[in-house]
XYZ file of C-alpha atoms in Angstrom:
93
model
C -6.980 -8.137 -8.283
C -9.360 -11.084 -8.334
C -11.965 -12.095 -5.808
C -13.175 -15.630 -5.295
C -16.742 -14.925 -4.229
C -18.730 -18.031 -3.451
C -22.494 -17.636 -3.465
C -24.551 -19.745 -1.035
C -26.538 -21.571 -3.756
C -25.893 -22.687 -7.338
C -28.033 -24.394 -10.005
C -26.836 -27.157 -12.296
C -28.234 -29.500 -14.934
C -27.226 -33.160 -14.706
C -25.351 -33.878 -17.939
C -24.996 -37.659 -17.905
C -26.504 -40.916 -16.641
C -23.877 -41.667 -13.992
C -26.173 -40.962 -11.031
C -29.272 -42.803 -12.266
C -31.794 -43.751 -11.059
C -31.923 -40.975 -8.420
C -30.561 -38.155 -10.608
C -31.393 -38.491 -14.291
C -29.801 -36.771 -17.257
C -31.308 -33.260 -17.688
C -32.546 -33.074 -14.061
C -31.931 -29.730 -12.374
C -30.220 -29.648 -8.973
C -29.573 -26.942 -6.408
C -26.387 -26.996 -4.340
C -25.650 -25.334 -1.025
C -22.087 -24.102 -1.369
C -21.316 -23.183 2.243
C -22.182 -26.623 3.542
C -20.021 -29.216 5.193
C -20.412 -32.648 3.694
C -20.078 -36.250 4.781
C -20.010 -39.786 3.432
C -23.165 -40.472 1.422
C -23.766 -36.844 0.418
C -24.111 -35.999 -3.266
C -21.844 -33.152 -4.375
C -20.996 -31.171 -7.489
C -17.265 -30.799 -8.111
C -14.831 -29.568 -10.748
C -12.941 -32.247 -12.671
C -10.628 -30.736 -15.275
C -12.938 -28.303 -17.081
C -16.183 -30.170 -16.319
C -18.615 -30.087 -13.416
C -19.646 -33.528 -12.171
C -22.275 -34.750 -9.721
C -21.264 -37.785 -7.628
C -21.792 -39.392 -4.220
C -19.130 -39.268 -1.491
C -18.012 -42.815 -0.748
C -15.203 -41.954 1.657
C -13.729 -38.780 3.068
C -10.599 -38.048 5.080
C -8.580 -34.940 5.958
C -6.830 -34.885 2.577
C -9.046 -36.390 -0.140
C -12.657 -37.108 -1.049
C -13.447 -40.411 -2.759
C -16.518 -40.104 -4.993
C -18.620 -42.755 -6.699
C -21.230 -42.853 -9.427
C -24.534 -44.435 -8.390
C -24.727 -46.111 -11.814
C -21.842 -48.578 -11.466
C -22.243 -49.814 -15.067
C -20.112 -46.934 -16.320
C -16.506 -47.388 -17.391
C -15.293 -44.826 -14.856
C -17.196 -44.904 -11.618
C -14.645 -43.591 -9.061
C -13.022 -40.174 -8.588
C -10.495 -38.977 -6.009
C -10.678 -35.218 -5.533
C -9.296 -32.447 -3.340
C -11.515 -30.308 -1.106
C -11.104 -27.110 -3.219
C -12.666 -28.921 -6.202
C -16.049 -29.136 -4.438
C -18.631 -26.587 -5.565
C -21.386 -27.630 -3.168
C -23.652 -30.287 -1.691
C -26.820 -31.148 -3.612
C -29.855 -30.165 -1.536
C -32.683 -30.255 -4.092
C -33.627 -31.912 -7.361
C -36.287 -30.217 -9.499
């Protein structure tokens, strides 16, 4: 038997430059994992085997459309499902 226990907070280290200038590579962020989110919020989500930090550009009942703040990157848009979201970023430190 497996349990999917979700803790209220998680810590992450930003691993790339896609969210510069607000979130820089190697910044630490804290997410609130029981939070609802809306357009403009910054979230951490699972993409394949990686965790990414991106901003919500659009949200509907089925999908979340995420964007990188640093639009100079080759890939700057992601379309994800709600279960992929780990949490909403609430603090950078």
